[in-house]
Short mmCIF file of C-alpha atoms (C1' of nucleotides) in Angstrom, two decimals:
data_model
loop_
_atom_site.label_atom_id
_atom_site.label_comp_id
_atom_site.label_asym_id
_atom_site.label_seq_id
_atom_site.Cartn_x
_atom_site.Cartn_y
_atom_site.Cartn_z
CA UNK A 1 54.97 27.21 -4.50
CA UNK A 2 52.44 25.13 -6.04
CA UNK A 3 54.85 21.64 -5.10
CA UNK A 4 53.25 22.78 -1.29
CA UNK A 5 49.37 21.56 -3.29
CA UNK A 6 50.58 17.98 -3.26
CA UNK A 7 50.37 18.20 0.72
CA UNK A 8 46.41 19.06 0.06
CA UNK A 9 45.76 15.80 -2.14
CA UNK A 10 44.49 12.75 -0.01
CA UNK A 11 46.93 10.58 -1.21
CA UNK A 12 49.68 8.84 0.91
CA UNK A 13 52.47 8.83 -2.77
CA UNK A 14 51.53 12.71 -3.11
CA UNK A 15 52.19 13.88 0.84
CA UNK A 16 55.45 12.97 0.91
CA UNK A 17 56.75 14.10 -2.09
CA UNK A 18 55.41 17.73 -0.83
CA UNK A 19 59.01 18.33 0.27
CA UNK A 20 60.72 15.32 -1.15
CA UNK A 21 59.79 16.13 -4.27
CA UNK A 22 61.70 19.57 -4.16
CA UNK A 23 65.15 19.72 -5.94
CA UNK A 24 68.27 18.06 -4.61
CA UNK A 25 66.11 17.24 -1.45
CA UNK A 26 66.83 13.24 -1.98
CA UNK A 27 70.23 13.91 -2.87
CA UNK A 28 70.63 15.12 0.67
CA UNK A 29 68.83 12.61 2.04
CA UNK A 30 71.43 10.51 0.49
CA UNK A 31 74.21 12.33 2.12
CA UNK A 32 72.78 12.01 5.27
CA UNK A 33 72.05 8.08 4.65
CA UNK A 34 76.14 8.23 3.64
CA UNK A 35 77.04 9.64 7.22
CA UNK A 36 77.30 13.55 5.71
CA UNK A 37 76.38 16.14 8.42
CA UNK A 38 77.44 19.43 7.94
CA UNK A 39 76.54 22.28 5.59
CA UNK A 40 79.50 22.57 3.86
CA UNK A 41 79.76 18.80 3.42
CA UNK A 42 76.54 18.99 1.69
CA UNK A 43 77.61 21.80 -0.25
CA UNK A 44 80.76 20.42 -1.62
CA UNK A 45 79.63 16.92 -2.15
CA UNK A 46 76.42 18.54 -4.30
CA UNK A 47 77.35 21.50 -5.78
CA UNK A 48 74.07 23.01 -4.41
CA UNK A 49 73.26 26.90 -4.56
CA UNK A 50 74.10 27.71 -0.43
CA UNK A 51 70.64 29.59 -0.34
CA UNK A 52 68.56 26.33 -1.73
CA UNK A 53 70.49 24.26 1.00
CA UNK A 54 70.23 26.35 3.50
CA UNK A 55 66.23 26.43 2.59
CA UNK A 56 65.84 22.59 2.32
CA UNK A 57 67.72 21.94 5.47
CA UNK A 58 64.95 24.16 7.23
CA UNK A 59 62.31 22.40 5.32
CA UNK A 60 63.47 18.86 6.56
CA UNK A 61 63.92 20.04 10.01
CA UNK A 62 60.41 21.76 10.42
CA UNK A 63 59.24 18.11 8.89
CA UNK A 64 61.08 16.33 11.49
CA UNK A 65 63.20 14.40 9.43
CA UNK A 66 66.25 15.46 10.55
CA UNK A 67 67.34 16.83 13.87
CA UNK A 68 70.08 20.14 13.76
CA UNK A 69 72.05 19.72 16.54
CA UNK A 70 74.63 22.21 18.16
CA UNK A 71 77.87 20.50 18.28
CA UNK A 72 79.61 23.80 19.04
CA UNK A 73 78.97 26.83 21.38
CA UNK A 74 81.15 30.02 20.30
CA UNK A 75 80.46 30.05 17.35
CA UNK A 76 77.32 27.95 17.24
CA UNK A 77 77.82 25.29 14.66
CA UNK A 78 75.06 23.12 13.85
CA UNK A 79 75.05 19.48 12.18
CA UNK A 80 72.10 17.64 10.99
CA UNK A 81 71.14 14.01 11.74
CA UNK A 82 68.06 11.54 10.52
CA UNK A 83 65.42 11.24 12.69
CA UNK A 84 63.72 8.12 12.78
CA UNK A 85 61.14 9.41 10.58
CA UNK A 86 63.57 10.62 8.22
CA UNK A 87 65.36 6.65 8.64
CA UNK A 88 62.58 5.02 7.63
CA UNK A 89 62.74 6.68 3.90
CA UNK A 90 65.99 4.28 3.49
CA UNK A 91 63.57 2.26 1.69
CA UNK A 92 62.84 5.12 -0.90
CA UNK A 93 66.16 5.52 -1.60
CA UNK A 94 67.00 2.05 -1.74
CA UNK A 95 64.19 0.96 -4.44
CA UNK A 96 65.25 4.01 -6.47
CA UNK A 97 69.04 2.79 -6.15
CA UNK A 98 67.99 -0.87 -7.10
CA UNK A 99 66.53 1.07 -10.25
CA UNK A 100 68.94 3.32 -11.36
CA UNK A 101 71.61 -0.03 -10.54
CA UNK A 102 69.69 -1.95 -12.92
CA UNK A 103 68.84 0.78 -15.85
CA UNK A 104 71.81 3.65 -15.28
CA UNK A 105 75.08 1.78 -14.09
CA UNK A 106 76.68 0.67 -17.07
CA UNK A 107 79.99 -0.26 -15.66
CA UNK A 108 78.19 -1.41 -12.47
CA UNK A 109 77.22 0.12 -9.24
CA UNK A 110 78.84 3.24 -7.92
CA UNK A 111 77.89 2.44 -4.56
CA UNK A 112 76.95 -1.22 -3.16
CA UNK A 113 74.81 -1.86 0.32
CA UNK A 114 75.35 -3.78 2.54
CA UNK A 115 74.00 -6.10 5.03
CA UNK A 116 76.38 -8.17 7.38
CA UNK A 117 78.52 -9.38 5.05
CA UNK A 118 76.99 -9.41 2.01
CA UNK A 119 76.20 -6.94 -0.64
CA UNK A 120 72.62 -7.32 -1.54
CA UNK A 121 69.87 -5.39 -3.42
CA UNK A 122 66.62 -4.58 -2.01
CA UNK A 123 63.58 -6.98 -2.87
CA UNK A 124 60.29 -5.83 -2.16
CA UNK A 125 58.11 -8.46 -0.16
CA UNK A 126 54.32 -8.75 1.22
CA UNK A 127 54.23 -7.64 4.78
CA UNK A 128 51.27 -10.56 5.13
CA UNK A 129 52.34 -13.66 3.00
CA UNK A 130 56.15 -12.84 2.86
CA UNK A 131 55.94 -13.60 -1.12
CA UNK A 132 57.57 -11.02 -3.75
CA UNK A 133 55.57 -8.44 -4.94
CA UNK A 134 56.01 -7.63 -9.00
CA UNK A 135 54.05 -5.18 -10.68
CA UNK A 136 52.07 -8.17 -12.49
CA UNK A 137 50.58 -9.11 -9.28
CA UNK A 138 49.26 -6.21 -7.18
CA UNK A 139 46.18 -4.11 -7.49
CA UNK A 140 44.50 -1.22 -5.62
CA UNK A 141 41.46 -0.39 -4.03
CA UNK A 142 40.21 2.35 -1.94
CA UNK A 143 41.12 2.25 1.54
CA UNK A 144 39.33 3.32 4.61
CA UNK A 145 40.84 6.69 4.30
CA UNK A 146 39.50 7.32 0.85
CA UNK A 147 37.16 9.88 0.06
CA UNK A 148 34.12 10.10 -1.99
CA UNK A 149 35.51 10.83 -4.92
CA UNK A 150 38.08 8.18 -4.69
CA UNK A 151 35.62 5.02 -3.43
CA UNK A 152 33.67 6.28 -6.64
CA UNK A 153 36.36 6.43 -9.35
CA UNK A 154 37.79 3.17 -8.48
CA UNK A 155 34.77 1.21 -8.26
CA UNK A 156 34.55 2.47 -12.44
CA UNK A 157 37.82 1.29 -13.29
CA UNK A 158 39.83 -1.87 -13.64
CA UNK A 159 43.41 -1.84 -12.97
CA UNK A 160 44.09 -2.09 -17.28
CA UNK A 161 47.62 -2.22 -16.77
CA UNK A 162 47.34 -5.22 -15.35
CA UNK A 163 45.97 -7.02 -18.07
CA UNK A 164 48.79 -6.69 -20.78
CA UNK B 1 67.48 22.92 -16.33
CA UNK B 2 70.72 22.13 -13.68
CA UNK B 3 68.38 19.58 -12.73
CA UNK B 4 69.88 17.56 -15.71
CA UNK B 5 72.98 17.74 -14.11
CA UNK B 6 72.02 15.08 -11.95
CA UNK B 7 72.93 12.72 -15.22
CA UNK B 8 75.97 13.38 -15.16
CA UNK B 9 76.92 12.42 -11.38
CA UNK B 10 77.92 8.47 -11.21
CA UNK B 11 75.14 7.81 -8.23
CA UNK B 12 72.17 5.14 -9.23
CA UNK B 13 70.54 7.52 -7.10
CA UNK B 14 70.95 10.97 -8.94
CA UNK B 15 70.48 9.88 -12.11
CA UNK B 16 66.63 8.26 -11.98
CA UNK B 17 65.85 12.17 -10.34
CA UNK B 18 67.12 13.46 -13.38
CA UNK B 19 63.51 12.86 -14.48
CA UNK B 20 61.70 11.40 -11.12
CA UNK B 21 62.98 14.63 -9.68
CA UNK B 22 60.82 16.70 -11.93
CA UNK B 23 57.88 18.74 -11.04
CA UNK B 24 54.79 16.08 -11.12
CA UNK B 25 56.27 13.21 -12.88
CA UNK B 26 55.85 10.82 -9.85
CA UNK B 27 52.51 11.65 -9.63
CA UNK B 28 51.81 10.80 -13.47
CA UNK B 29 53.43 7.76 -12.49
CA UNK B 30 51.21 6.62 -9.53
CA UNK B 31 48.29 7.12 -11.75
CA UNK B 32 49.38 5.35 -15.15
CA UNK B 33 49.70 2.48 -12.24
CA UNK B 34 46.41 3.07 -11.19
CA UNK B 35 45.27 2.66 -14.63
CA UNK B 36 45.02 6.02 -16.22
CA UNK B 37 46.29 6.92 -19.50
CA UNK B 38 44.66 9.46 -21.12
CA UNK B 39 46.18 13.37 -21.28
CA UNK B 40 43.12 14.57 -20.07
CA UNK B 41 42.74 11.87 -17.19
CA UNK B 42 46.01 13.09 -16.10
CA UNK B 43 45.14 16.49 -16.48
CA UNK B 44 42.16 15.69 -14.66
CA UNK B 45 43.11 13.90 -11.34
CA UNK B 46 46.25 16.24 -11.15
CA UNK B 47 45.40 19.49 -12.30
CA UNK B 48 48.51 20.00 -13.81
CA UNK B 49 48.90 23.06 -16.60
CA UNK B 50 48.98 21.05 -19.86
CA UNK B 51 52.03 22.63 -21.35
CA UNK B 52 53.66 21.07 -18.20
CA UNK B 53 51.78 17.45 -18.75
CA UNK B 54 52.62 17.71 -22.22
CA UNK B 55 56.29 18.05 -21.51
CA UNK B 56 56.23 15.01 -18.82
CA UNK B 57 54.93 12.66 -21.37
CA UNK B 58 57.46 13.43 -23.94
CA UNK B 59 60.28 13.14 -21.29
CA UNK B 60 58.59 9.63 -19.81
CA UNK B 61 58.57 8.51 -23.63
CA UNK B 62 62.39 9.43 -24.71
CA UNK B 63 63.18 7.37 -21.45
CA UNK B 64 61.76 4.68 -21.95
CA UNK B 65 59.05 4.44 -19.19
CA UNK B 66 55.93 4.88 -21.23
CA UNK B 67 55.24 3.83 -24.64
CA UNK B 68 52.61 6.47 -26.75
CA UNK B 69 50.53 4.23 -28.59
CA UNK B 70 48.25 5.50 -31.23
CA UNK B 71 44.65 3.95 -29.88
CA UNK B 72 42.45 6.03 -33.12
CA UNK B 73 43.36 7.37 -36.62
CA UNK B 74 41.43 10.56 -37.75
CA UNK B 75 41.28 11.73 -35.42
CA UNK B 76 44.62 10.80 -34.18
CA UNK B 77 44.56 9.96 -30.46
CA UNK B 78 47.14 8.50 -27.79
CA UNK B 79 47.42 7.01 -25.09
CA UNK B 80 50.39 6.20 -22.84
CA UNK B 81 51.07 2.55 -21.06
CA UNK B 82 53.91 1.82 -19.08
CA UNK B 83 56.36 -0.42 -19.91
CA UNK B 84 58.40 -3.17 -18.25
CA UNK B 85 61.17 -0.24 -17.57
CA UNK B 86 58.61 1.56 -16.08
CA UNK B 87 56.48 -0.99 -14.29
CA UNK B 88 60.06 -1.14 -12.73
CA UNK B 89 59.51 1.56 -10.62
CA UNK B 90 56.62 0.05 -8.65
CA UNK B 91 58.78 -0.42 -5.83
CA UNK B 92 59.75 3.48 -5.64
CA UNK B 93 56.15 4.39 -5.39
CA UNK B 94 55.55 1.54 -2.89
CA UNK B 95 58.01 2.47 -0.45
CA UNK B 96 56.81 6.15 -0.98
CA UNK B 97 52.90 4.78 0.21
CA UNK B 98 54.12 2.91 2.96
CA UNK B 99 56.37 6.07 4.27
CA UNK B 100 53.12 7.85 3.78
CA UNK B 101 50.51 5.79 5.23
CA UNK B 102 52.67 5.37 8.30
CA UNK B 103 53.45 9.46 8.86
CA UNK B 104 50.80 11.35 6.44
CA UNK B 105 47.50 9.23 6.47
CA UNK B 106 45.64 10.11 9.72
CA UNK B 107 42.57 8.15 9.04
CA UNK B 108 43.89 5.57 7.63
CA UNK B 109 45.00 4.99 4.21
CA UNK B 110 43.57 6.28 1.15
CA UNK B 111 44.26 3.49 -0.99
CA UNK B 112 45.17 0.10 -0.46
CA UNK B 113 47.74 -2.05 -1.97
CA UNK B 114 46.40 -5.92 -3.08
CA UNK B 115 48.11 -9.22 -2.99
CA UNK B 116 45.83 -11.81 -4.28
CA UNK B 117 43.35 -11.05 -1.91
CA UNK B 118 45.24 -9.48 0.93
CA UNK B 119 45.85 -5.76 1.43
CA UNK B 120 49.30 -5.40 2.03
CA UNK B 121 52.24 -3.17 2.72
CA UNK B 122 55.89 -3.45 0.78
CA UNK B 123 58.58 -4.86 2.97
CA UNK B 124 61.97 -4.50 2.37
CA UNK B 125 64.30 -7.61 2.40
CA UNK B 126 67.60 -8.33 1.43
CA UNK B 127 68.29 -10.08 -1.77
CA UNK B 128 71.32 -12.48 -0.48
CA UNK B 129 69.60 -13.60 3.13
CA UNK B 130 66.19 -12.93 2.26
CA UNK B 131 65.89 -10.87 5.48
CA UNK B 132 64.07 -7.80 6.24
CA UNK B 133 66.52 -5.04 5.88
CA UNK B 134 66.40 -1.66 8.32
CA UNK B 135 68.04 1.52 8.36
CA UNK B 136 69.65 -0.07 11.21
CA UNK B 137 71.99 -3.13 9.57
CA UNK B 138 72.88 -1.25 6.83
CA UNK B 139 76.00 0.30 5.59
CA UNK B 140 77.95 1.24 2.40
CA UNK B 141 80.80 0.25 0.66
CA UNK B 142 81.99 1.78 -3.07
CA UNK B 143 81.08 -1.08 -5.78
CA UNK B 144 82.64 -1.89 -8.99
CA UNK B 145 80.80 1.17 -11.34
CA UNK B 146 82.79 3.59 -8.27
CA UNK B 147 85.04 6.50 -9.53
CA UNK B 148 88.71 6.89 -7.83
CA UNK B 149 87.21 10.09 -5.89
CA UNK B 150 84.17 7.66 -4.63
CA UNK B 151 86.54 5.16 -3.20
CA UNK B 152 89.13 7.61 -1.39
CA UNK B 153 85.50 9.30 0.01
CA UNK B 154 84.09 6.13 1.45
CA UNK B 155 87.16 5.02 2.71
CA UNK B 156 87.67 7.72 4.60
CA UNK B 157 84.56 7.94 6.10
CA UNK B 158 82.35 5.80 8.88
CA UNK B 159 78.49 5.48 8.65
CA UNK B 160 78.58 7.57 11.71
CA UNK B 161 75.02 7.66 11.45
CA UNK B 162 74.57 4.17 12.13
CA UNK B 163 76.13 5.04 15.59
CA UNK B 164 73.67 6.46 16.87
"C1'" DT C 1 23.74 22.40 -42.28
"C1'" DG C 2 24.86 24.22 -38.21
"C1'" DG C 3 26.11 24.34 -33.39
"C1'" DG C 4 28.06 22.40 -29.60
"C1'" DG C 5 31.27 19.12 -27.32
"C1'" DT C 6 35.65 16.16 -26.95
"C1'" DC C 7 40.51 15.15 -27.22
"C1'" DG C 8 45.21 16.28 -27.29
"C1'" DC C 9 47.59 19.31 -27.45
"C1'" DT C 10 50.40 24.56 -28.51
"C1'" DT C 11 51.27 29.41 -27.63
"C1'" DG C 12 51.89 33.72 -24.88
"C1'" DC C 13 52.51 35.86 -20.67
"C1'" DA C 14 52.79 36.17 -15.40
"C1'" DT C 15 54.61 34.16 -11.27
"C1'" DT C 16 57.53 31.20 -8.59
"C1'" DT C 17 61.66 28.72 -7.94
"C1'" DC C 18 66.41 28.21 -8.63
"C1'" DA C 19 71.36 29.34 -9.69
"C1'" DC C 20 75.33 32.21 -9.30
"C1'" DA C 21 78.14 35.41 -7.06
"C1'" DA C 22 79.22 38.16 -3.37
"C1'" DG C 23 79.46 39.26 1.34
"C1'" DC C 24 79.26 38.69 6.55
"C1'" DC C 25 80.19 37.43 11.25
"C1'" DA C 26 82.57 35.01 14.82
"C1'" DC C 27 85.82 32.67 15.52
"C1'" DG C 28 90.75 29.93 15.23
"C1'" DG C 29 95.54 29.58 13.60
"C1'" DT C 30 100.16 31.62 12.58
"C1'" DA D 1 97.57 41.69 11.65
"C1'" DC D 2 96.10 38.73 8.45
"C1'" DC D 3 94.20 34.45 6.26
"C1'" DG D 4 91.05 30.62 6.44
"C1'" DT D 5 86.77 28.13 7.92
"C1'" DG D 6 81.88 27.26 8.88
"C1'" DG D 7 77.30 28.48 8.19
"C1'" DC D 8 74.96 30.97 6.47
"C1'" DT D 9 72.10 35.77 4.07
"C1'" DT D 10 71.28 38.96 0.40
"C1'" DG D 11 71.02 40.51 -4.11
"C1'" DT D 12 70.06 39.69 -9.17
"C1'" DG D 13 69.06 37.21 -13.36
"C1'" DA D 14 67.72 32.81 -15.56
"C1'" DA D 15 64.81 28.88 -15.74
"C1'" DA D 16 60.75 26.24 -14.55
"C1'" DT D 17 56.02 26.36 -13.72
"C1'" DG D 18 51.15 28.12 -13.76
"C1'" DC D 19 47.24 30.22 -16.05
"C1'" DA D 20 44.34 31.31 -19.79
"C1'" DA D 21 43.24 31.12 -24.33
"C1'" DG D 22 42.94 28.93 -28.66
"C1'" DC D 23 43.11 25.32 -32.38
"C1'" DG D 24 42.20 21.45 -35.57
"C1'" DA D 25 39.89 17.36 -36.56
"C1'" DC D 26 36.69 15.03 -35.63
"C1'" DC D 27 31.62 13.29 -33.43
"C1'" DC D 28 26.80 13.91 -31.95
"C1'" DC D 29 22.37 15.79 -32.32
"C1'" DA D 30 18.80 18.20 -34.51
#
DNA sequence: TGGGGTCGCTTGCATTTCACAAGCCACGGT
DNA sequence: ACCGTGGCTTGTGAAATGCAAGCGACCCCA
């Protein structure tokens, strides 16, 4: 289970992806983002092995991103539903449909999003000047949760992606 | 390799994890953003088995998010840059650190993101109104690239999750 | 001239994860 | 009495991943 090392990394891209980045994981997230609840929905809509499902719906519980739920006493049937933790990964999933839109949908989107009335895409903004962020005009630095290793690394290197 | 099978579903989502999904290859990502790209930098700030490393690289190549650029003859050396395609995905890994830095980073964030000369965090705003967008005023509709079995789906079901 | 180190890998084998198929239990319907 | 449904669990084999070793073409240093 080496996926579980990512969680040991100081690093706020690697955390997550300690149980995100397991398979079909997202794809359920996207189910549950498309109102999907139940196992067998799941199942069907996937095409998942029941065992893996069964294993990442207990992984995303014990995370607290979704809650399962007992709508049904005798027999117990259980649903699952975001948490708000688990709702505020919409933006994941929308900045990797805005991709795949733009550099997989041939004949257009699949699926379009919507907001009021309008479909839109996600744009990425800066939380303190409003502006659009691109890649050409961001860099990094070490934060106040960095460790030794990482104030001392950056300080060596220039962002060289930048500059082409 | 079912994991390929996410190609072949008609979701913008599915089909980036055809690659993104695999074991590391976000991770190779955040750091040819933060500047790296050199197989053994990789295989240094990841610790990832080279056979593995080697395999990412040739995958990032054939799609198009790298390009392997010969920096030395004799002997012959590479390196890998991103290109536009993949400076694309900047967005993915930025919603990733903010869902991280808000749930993962208890003492604050590892590494900051910079605006000019602002640390910032990516904000999510809708590409018609230009507001910020939450899981909250959200829904779905099927879009022009939609199969028949897409559109009887959706139109059968409510966001029931935005109910709640 | 020789001995070590670097870079970018490849190969072989063990371990872990995943897929596929089958089965199970408590119902509910007919 | 029997079939179907929902939500799983349990095998077993295949695939992905990890680990360790090695390799070829240099370069550096003496």
């Amino acid at each position: 289970m080496a996926i579980e090392s990512y969680a040991e990394k100081n690093c706020s891209i690697a955390k997550p992806l300690a149980f995100l980045g397991e398979r079909w994981t997202v794809l359920i997230l996207r189910d549950l983002f498309l109102g999907r609840r139940r196992f067998d929905e799941f199942q069907a809509s996937l095409g998942v092995a029941t065992n893996v499902l069964s294993q990442r719906l207990t992984t995303l519980t014990e995370e607290g991103i979704v809650e399962r739920r007992r709508y049904n006493e005798h027999p117990e049937r259980f649903e699952y539903v975001l948490t708000e933790k688990g709702r505020d990964l919409q933006p994941v999933l929308l900045a990797l449909l805005a991709w795949g839109d733009k550099y997989t949908a041939e004949n257009g989107p699949p699926l379009e999003v919507v907001h009021g009335d309008h479909a839109f895409r996600a744009v990425q903004t800066c939380s303190v000047c409003g502006e659009p962020v691109d890649s050409h005009n961001v860099h990094t630095r070490p934060g106040p949760g960095a460790n030794d290793e990482q104030r001392r690394a950056n300080g060596r290197r220039a962002p060289e992606w930048l500059a082409h």
